[in-house]
Coordinates of C-alpha atoms and ligand atoms in Angstrom, one line a residue:
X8 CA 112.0 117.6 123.5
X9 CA 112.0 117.4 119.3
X10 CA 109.1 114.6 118.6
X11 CA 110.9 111.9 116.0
X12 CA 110.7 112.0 112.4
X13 CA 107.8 110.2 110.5
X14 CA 109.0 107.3 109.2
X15 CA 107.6 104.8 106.0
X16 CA 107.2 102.4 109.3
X17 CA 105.2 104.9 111.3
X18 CA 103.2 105.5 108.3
X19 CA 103.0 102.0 107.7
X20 CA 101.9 101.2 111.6
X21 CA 99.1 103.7 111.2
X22 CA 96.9 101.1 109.0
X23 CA 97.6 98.3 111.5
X24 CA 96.5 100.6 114.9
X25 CA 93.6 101.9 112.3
X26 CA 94.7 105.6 113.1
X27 CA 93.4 107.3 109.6
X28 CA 96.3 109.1 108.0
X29 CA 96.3 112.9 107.2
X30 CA 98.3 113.5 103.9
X31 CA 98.4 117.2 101.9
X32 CA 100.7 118.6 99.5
X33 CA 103.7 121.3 100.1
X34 CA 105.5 122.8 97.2
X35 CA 107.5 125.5 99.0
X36 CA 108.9 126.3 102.5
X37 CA 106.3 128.6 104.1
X38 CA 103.3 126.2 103.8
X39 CA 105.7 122.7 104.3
X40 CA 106.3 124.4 107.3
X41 CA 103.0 125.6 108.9
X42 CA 101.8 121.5 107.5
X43 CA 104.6 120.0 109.3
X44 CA 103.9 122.7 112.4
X45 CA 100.0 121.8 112.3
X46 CA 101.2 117.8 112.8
X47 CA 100.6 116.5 108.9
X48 CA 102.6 113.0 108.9
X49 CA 102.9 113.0 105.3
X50 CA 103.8 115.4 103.0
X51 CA 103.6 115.3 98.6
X52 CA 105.2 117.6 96.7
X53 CA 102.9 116.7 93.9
X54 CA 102.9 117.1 90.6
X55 CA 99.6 119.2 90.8
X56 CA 102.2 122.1 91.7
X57 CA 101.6 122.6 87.6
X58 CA 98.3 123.7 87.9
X59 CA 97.9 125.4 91.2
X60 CA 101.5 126.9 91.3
X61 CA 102.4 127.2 88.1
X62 CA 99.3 128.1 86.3
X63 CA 99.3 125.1 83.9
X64 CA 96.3 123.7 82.5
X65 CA 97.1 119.9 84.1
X66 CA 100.0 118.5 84.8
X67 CA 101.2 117.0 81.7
X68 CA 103.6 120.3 81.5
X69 CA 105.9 119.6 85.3
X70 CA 109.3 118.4 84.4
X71 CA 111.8 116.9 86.5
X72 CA 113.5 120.5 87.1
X73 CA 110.1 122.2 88.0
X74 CA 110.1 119.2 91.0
X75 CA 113.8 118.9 92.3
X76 CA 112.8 123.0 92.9
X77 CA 110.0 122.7 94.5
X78 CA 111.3 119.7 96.3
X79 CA 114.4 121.1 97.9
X80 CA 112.5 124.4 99.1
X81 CA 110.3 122.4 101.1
X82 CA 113.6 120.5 102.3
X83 CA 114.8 123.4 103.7
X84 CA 112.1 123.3 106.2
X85 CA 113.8 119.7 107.2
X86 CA 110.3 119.0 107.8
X87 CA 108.8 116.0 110.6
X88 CA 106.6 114.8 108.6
X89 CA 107.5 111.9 106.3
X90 CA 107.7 113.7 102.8
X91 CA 108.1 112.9 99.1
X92 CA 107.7 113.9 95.5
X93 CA 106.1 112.9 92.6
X94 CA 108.2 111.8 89.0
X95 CA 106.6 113.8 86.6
X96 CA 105.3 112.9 83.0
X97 CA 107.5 111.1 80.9
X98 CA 109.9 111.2 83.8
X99 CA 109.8 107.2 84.7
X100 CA 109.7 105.4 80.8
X101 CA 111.7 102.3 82.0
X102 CA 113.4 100.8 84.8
X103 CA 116.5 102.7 84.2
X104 CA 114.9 106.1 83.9
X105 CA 112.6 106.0 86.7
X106 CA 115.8 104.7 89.2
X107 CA 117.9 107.7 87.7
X108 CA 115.0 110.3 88.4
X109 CA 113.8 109.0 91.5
X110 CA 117.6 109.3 93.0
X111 CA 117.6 113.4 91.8
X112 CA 114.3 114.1 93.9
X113 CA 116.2 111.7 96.4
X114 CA 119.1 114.2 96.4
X115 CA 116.9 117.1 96.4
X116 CA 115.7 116.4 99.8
X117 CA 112.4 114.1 99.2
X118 CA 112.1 110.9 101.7
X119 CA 109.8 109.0 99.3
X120 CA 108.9 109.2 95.5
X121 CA 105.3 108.7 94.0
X122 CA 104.4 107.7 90.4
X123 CA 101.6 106.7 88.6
X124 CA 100.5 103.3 87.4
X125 CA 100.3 99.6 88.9
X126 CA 101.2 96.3 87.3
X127 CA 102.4 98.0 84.0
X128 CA 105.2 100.2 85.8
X129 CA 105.7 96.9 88.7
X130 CA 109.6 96.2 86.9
X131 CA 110.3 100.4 87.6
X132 CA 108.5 100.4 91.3
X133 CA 111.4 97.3 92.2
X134 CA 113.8 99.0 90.4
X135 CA 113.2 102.2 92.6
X136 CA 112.5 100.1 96.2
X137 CA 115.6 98.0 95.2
X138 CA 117.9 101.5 95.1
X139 CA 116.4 101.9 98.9
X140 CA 114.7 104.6 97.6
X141 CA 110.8 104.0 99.3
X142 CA 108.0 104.1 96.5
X143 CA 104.2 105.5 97.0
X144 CA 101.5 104.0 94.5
X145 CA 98.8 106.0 92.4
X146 CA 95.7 104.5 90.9
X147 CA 92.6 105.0 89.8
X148 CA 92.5 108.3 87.9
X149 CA 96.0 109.2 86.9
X150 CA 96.1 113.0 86.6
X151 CA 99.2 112.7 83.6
X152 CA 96.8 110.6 81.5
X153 CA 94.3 113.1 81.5
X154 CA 94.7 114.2 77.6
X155 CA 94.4 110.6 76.6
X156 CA 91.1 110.7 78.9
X157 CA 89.6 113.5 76.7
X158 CA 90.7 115.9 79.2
X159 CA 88.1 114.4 82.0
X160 CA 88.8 113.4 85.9
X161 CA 86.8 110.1 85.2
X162 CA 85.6 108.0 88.4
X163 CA 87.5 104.6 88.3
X164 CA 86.5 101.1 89.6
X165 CA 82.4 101.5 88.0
X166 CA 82.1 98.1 86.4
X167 CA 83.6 94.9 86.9
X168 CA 86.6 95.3 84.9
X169 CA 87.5 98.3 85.8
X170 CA 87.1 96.9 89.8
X171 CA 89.3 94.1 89.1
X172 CA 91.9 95.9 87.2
X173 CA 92.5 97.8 90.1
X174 CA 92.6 95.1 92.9
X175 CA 95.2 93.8 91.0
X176 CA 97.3 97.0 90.4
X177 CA 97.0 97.5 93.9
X178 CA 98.0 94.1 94.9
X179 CA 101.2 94.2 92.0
X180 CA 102.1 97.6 93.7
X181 CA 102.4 96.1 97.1
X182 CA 103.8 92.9 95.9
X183 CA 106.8 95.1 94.0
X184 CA 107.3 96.9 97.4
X185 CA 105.4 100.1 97.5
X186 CA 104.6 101.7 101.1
X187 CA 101.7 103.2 100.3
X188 CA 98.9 103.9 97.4
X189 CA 97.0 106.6 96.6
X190 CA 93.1 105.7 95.4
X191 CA 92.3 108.5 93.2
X192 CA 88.8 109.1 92.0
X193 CA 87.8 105.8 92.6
X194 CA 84.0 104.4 93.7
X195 CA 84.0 104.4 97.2
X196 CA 82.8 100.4 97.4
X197 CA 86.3 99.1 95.4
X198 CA 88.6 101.8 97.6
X199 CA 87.2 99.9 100.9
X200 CA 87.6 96.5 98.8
X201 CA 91.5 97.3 98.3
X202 CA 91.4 98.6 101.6
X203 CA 90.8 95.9 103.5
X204 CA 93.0 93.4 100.5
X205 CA 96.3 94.7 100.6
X206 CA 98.9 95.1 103.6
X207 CA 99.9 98.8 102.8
X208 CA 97.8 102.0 103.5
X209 CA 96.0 103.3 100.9
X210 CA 95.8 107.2 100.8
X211 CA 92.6 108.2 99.2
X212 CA 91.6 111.0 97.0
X213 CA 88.0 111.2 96.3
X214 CA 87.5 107.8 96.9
X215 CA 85.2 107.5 100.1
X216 CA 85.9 107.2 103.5
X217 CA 87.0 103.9 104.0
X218 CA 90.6 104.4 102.9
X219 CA 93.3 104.4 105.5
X220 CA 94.0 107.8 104.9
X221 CA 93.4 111.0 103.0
X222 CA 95.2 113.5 101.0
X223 CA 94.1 116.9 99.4
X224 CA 95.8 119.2 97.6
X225 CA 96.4 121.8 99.8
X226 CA 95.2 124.5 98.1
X227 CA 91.7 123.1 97.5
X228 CA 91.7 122.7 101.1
X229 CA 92.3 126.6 102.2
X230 CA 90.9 128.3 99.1
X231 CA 94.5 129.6 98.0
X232 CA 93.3 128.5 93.9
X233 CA 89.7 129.6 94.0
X234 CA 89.0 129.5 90.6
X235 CA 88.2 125.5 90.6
X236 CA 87.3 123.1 93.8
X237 CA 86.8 119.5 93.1
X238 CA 83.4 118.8 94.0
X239 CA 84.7 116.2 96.5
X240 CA 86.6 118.9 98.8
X241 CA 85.1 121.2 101.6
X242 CA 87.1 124.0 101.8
X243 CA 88.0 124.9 105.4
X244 CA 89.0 128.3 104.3
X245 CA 88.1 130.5 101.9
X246 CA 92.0 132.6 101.6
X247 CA 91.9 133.8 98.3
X248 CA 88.5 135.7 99.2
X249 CA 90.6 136.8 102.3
X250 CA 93.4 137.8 100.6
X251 CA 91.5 139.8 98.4
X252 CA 89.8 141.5 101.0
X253 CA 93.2 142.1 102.7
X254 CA 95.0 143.8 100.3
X255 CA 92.2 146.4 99.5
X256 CA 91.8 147.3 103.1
X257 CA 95.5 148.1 103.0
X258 CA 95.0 149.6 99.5
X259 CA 91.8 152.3 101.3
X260 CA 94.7 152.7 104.0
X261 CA 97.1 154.4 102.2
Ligands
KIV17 O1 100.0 115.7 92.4 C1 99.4 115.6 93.5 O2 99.2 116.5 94.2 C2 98.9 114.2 93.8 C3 98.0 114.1 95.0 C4 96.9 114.9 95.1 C5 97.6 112.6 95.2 O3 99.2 113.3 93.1

Protein backbone atom coordinates (compact mmCIF):
# COMPACT_ATOMS: atom_id res chain seq x y z
CA UNK A 1 0.00 0.00 0.00
CA UNK A 2 1.31 3.70 -1.49
CA UNK A 3 1.44 5.94 1.93
CA UNK A 4 -0.74 9.33 0.93
CA UNK A 5 0.60 12.41 -0.33
CA UNK A 6 1.86 15.25 2.09
CA UNK A 7 -0.49 17.72 2.16
CA UNK A 8 -0.25 21.88 3.30
CA UNK A 9 -2.70 20.24 6.14
CA UNK A 10 -0.28 17.44 7.13
CA UNK A 11 2.38 19.98 7.14
CA UNK A 12 0.27 22.26 8.93
CA UNK A 13 -0.89 19.36 11.68
CA UNK A 14 2.85 18.75 12.24
CA UNK A 15 3.14 22.17 14.45
CA UNK A 16 0.00 21.32 16.37
CA UNK A 17 1.20 17.33 17.33
CA UNK A 18 4.80 19.21 17.83
CA UNK A 19 6.41 16.58 15.33
CA UNK A 20 9.56 18.90 14.05
CA UNK A 21 9.38 19.03 10.28
CA UNK A 22 12.24 17.89 8.01
CA UNK A 23 12.44 20.19 4.82
CA UNK A 24 15.57 20.08 2.02
CA UNK A 25 15.78 21.28 -1.35
CA UNK A 26 15.51 19.10 -4.80
CA UNK A 27 16.36 20.67 -8.12
CA UNK A 28 16.35 17.61 -10.34
CA UNK A 29 14.80 14.03 -10.40
CA UNK A 30 17.53 11.76 -9.12
CA UNK A 31 17.90 13.51 -5.63
CA UNK A 32 13.85 14.57 -5.41
CA UNK A 33 13.62 11.09 -5.54
CA UNK A 34 16.12 9.47 -3.14
CA UNK A 35 14.49 12.78 -0.65
CA UNK A 36 11.10 11.77 -1.23
CA UNK A 37 12.39 7.80 -0.92
CA UNK A 38 14.30 8.76 2.45
CA UNK A 39 10.68 10.18 3.86
CA UNK A 40 11.34 14.20 3.50
CA UNK A 41 7.70 15.79 3.83
CA UNK A 42 8.62 18.78 2.20
CA UNK A 43 10.41 19.50 -0.65
CA UNK A 44 11.93 23.40 -2.22
CA UNK A 45 13.06 23.75 -5.28
CA UNK A 46 14.85 26.84 -4.22
CA UNK A 47 16.20 29.49 -5.68
CA UNK A 48 19.69 28.62 -4.28
CA UNK A 49 19.72 26.09 -7.43
CA UNK A 50 21.80 29.44 -8.82
CA UNK A 51 24.57 28.95 -6.82
CA UNK A 52 24.92 25.29 -6.10
CA UNK A 53 23.62 24.17 -9.62
CA UNK A 54 24.32 26.61 -11.63
CA UNK A 55 27.43 28.08 -10.52
CA UNK A 56 26.19 31.61 -9.79
CA UNK A 57 27.66 33.84 -7.36
CA UNK A 58 24.05 34.25 -5.39
CA UNK A 59 20.93 34.02 -6.50
CA UNK A 60 20.16 37.37 -7.89
CA UNK A 61 20.87 35.72 -11.47
CA UNK A 62 17.66 32.54 -11.38
CA UNK A 63 14.95 33.54 -13.66
CA UNK A 64 11.57 32.17 -13.94
CA UNK A 65 12.78 29.74 -16.91
CA UNK A 66 15.87 28.52 -14.83
CA UNK A 67 12.84 27.37 -12.04
CA UNK A 68 9.82 26.00 -14.22
CA UNK A 69 13.04 23.56 -15.41
CA UNK A 70 14.15 22.59 -12.50
CA UNK A 71 10.71 22.47 -11.16
CA UNK A 72 9.11 20.03 -13.65
CA UNK A 73 12.25 17.52 -13.47
CA UNK A 74 11.67 17.07 -9.99
CA UNK A 75 7.77 16.65 -10.97
CA UNK A 76 8.57 13.86 -12.82
CA UNK A 77 9.48 12.06 -9.81
CA UNK A 78 5.54 12.83 -8.86
CA UNK A 79 7.18 12.98 -5.58
CA UNK A 80 5.18 12.18 -1.73
CA UNK A 81 6.37 14.71 -0.23
CA UNK A 82 4.61 18.04 -0.30
CA UNK A 83 6.77 20.14 -2.73
CA UNK A 84 7.21 23.74 -4.08
CA UNK A 85 9.28 26.37 -5.68
CA UNK A 86 10.57 29.56 -5.15
CA UNK A 87 9.63 33.00 -7.55
CA UNK A 88 12.81 34.17 -8.28
CA UNK A 89 14.18 37.84 -8.24
CA UNK A 90 12.18 40.37 -9.79
CA UNK A 91 9.81 37.59 -10.47
CA UNK A 92 6.77 38.85 -7.98
CA UNK A 93 6.86 43.04 -8.46
CA UNK A 94 3.01 43.35 -7.85
CA UNK A 95 0.06 41.50 -7.21
CA UNK A 96 -0.49 40.80 -10.83
CA UNK A 97 3.01 39.54 -11.55
CA UNK A 98 3.51 37.43 -8.65
CA UNK A 99 -0.28 35.58 -9.44
CA UNK A 100 0.95 35.20 -13.14
CA UNK A 101 4.38 33.57 -12.04
CA UNK A 102 3.22 31.66 -9.31
CA UNK A 103 0.51 29.86 -11.65
CA UNK A 104 3.71 28.79 -14.31
CA UNK A 105 5.61 26.98 -11.37
CA UNK A 106 1.95 25.79 -10.60
CA UNK A 107 1.80 24.35 -14.16
CA UNK A 108 5.23 23.10 -13.95
CA UNK A 109 4.44 20.61 -11.33
CA UNK A 110 5.23 22.62 -7.94
CA UNK A 111 2.34 22.06 -5.03
CA UNK A 112 3.34 25.33 -3.21
CA UNK A 113 5.35 28.59 -4.12
CA UNK A 114 7.72 30.49 -1.75
CA UNK A 115 8.85 34.10 -1.94
CA UNK A 116 10.50 36.45 -0.01
CA UNK A 117 9.30 39.33 2.14
CA UNK A 118 6.43 39.95 4.89
CA UNK A 119 4.07 42.82 5.24
CA UNK A 120 5.52 44.74 2.18
CA UNK A 121 4.60 41.75 -0.33
CA UNK A 122 1.08 40.88 2.11
CA UNK A 123 -1.31 42.39 -1.08
CA UNK A 124 0.92 39.59 -3.59
CA UNK A 125 0.90 36.62 -0.81
CA UNK A 126 -3.43 37.11 -0.98
CA UNK A 127 -3.28 37.55 -4.34
CA UNK A 128 -1.40 34.08 -4.82
CA UNK A 129 -3.54 32.08 -1.78
CA UNK A 130 -6.65 33.72 -3.35
CA UNK A 131 -5.71 31.85 -6.93
CA UNK A 132 -5.72 28.47 -4.60
CA UNK A 133 -2.30 28.44 -5.22
CA UNK A 134 -0.77 27.73 -1.34
CA UNK A 135 2.04 30.35 -0.38
CA UNK A 136 5.32 29.60 2.00
CA UNK A 137 6.88 32.75 3.76
CA UNK A 138 10.64 33.84 3.94
CA UNK A 139 12.11 36.19 6.48
CA UNK A 140 14.88 37.19 8.14
CA UNK A 141 17.84 37.20 5.70
CA UNK A 142 16.47 37.29 2.19
CA UNK A 143 19.08 35.63 0.06
CA UNK A 144 17.88 38.02 -3.29
CA UNK A 145 18.60 41.15 -1.21
CA UNK A 146 21.93 40.15 -0.69
CA UNK A 147 23.70 42.96 -3.09
CA UNK A 148 21.81 45.62 -1.32
CA UNK A 149 23.24 43.92 2.01
CA UNK A 150 26.85 44.58 0.81
CA UNK A 151 26.98 41.08 -0.32
CA UNK A 152 26.76 39.71 3.49
CA UNK A 153 24.35 36.78 5.04
CA UNK A 154 23.64 39.15 8.05
CA UNK A 155 21.91 37.63 11.29
CA UNK A 156 18.34 39.19 11.61
CA UNK A 157 16.26 39.89 14.72
CA UNK A 158 19.63 41.48 16.95
CA UNK A 159 18.05 44.62 18.37
CA UNK A 160 14.69 45.53 19.12
CA UNK A 161 13.62 46.82 15.88
CA UNK A 162 14.81 44.43 14.00
CA UNK A 163 12.88 41.77 16.60
CA UNK A 164 9.80 43.54 16.12
CA UNK A 165 9.87 44.00 12.43
CA UNK A 166 9.87 40.48 12.13
CA UNK A 167 7.07 39.43 14.55
CA UNK A 168 5.03 41.45 12.60
CA UNK A 169 6.07 40.17 9.12
CA UNK A 170 5.52 36.98 10.42
CA UNK A 171 2.20 37.68 11.82
CA UNK A 172 1.13 39.80 8.28
CA UNK A 173 2.35 36.54 6.48
CA UNK A 174 0.00 34.31 8.33
CA UNK A 175 -2.73 36.79 8.51
CA UNK A 176 -2.56 37.11 4.33
CA UNK A 177 -2.72 33.20 4.34
CA UNK A 178 0.63 31.70 4.14
CA UNK A 179 1.13 27.85 5.27
CA UNK A 180 4.28 28.10 6.33
CA UNK A 181 7.51 30.56 6.97
CA UNK A 182 10.91 30.08 6.60
CA UNK A 183 13.20 31.94 9.58
CA UNK A 184 16.39 32.54 7.84
CA UNK A 185 19.41 33.60 9.74
CA UNK A 186 17.65 34.81 12.47
CA UNK A 187 18.72 34.94 16.48
CA UNK A 188 17.62 31.98 17.83
CA UNK A 189 15.65 33.84 20.96
CA UNK A 190 13.07 35.88 18.19
CA UNK A 191 12.79 32.41 15.90
CA UNK A 192 11.31 30.64 19.24
CA UNK A 193 9.35 34.12 19.92
CA UNK A 194 7.58 33.78 16.33
CA UNK A 195 7.38 30.29 17.03
CA UNK A 196 5.41 30.09 19.68
CA UNK A 197 3.17 33.69 18.15
CA UNK A 198 1.91 32.61 14.98
CA UNK A 199 -0.45 29.57 14.06
CA UNK A 200 1.64 28.37 11.03
CA UNK A 201 4.97 26.35 11.19
CA UNK A 202 7.89 28.16 10.81
CA UNK A 203 10.73 26.29 8.87
CA UNK A 204 14.05 27.51 10.12
CA UNK A 205 17.31 28.08 8.56
CA UNK A 206 20.03 28.96 10.88
CA UNK A 207 17.83 30.12 13.26
CA UNK A 208 18.11 27.81 16.41
CA UNK A 209 16.31 24.95 17.32
CA UNK A 210 13.16 26.01 18.50
CA UNK A 211 11.55 26.41 15.10
CA UNK A 212 8.94 23.85 14.02
CA UNK A 213 10.98 22.58 11.51
CA UNK A 214 14.16 22.73 9.50
CA UNK A 215 15.38 23.09 6.09
CA UNK A 216 18.99 22.87 4.47
CA UNK A 217 20.05 23.06 1.23
CA UNK A 218 20.70 19.81 0.32
CA UNK A 219 23.89 20.08 -0.94
CA UNK A 220 25.41 21.63 2.22
CA UNK A 221 24.03 18.76 3.85
CA UNK A 222 25.96 15.79 1.77
CA UNK A 223 28.98 17.73 0.78
CA UNK A 224 27.87 17.70 -3.08
CA UNK A 225 29.22 21.92 -3.18
CA UNK A 226 32.26 21.65 -1.06
CA UNK A 227 33.84 24.68 -1.81
CA UNK A 228 31.55 26.76 0.85
CA UNK A 229 29.46 25.26 4.09
CA UNK A 230 27.56 27.66 6.15
CA UNK A 231 28.95 27.63 9.42
CA UNK A 232 25.55 26.58 10.77
CA UNK A 233 25.40 23.09 8.86
CA UNK A 234 27.03 19.65 9.80
CA UNK A 235 27.60 17.98 6.92
CA UNK A 236 26.51 14.30 7.22
CA UNK A 237 28.56 13.47 4.22
CA UNK A 238 31.41 14.47 2.70
CA UNK A 239 30.39 13.32 -1.45
CA UNK A 240 32.42 15.62 -3.30
CA UNK A 241 35.57 14.28 -1.37
CA UNK A 242 34.01 10.80 -2.27
CA UNK A 243 33.39 11.53 -5.65
CA UNK A 244 36.68 12.61 -6.10
CA UNK A 245 38.15 9.67 -4.65
CA UNK A 246 35.82 7.60 -6.87
CA UNK A 247 36.55 8.65 -10.14
CA UNK A 248 40.45 8.28 -9.72
CA UNK A 249 40.15 4.77 -8.43
CA UNK A 250 38.32 4.14 -11.74
CA UNK A 251 40.87 6.42 -13.49
CA UNK A 252 44.18 3.83 -11.87
CA UNK A 253 41.63 1.01 -13.15
CA UNK A 254 41.92 1.55 -16.56
O1 LIG B 1 16.58 28.92 -2.05
C1 LIG B 1 16.53 28.12 -1.10
O2 LIG B 1 17.06 27.01 -1.18
C2 LIG B 1 15.83 28.54 0.10
C3 LIG B 1 15.89 27.68 1.32
C4 LIG B 1 17.19 27.22 1.75
C5 LIG B 1 15.08 28.22 2.43
O3 LIG B 1 15.20 29.54 0.09
Amino acid sequence: MTSPRITVDTIRSMKARGKKIAALTAYDYPMARLLDEAGVPLLLVGDSLGMVVLGYPDTTHVTMADMEHHTRAVARCRPRALFGADLPYHSYETPEEALHNARRLVDAGADYVKAEGGRDIAARVRAIVSAGIPFMGHIGMLPQHVLEEGGKYRIKGRDADGRARLLEDAAALAEAGAFAIVLELVTPAVAKEITAAVPIPTIGIGSGPDCDGQILVTHDLIGTFPWFTPRFVKPELNAGEQIRSAVKRWMQSL
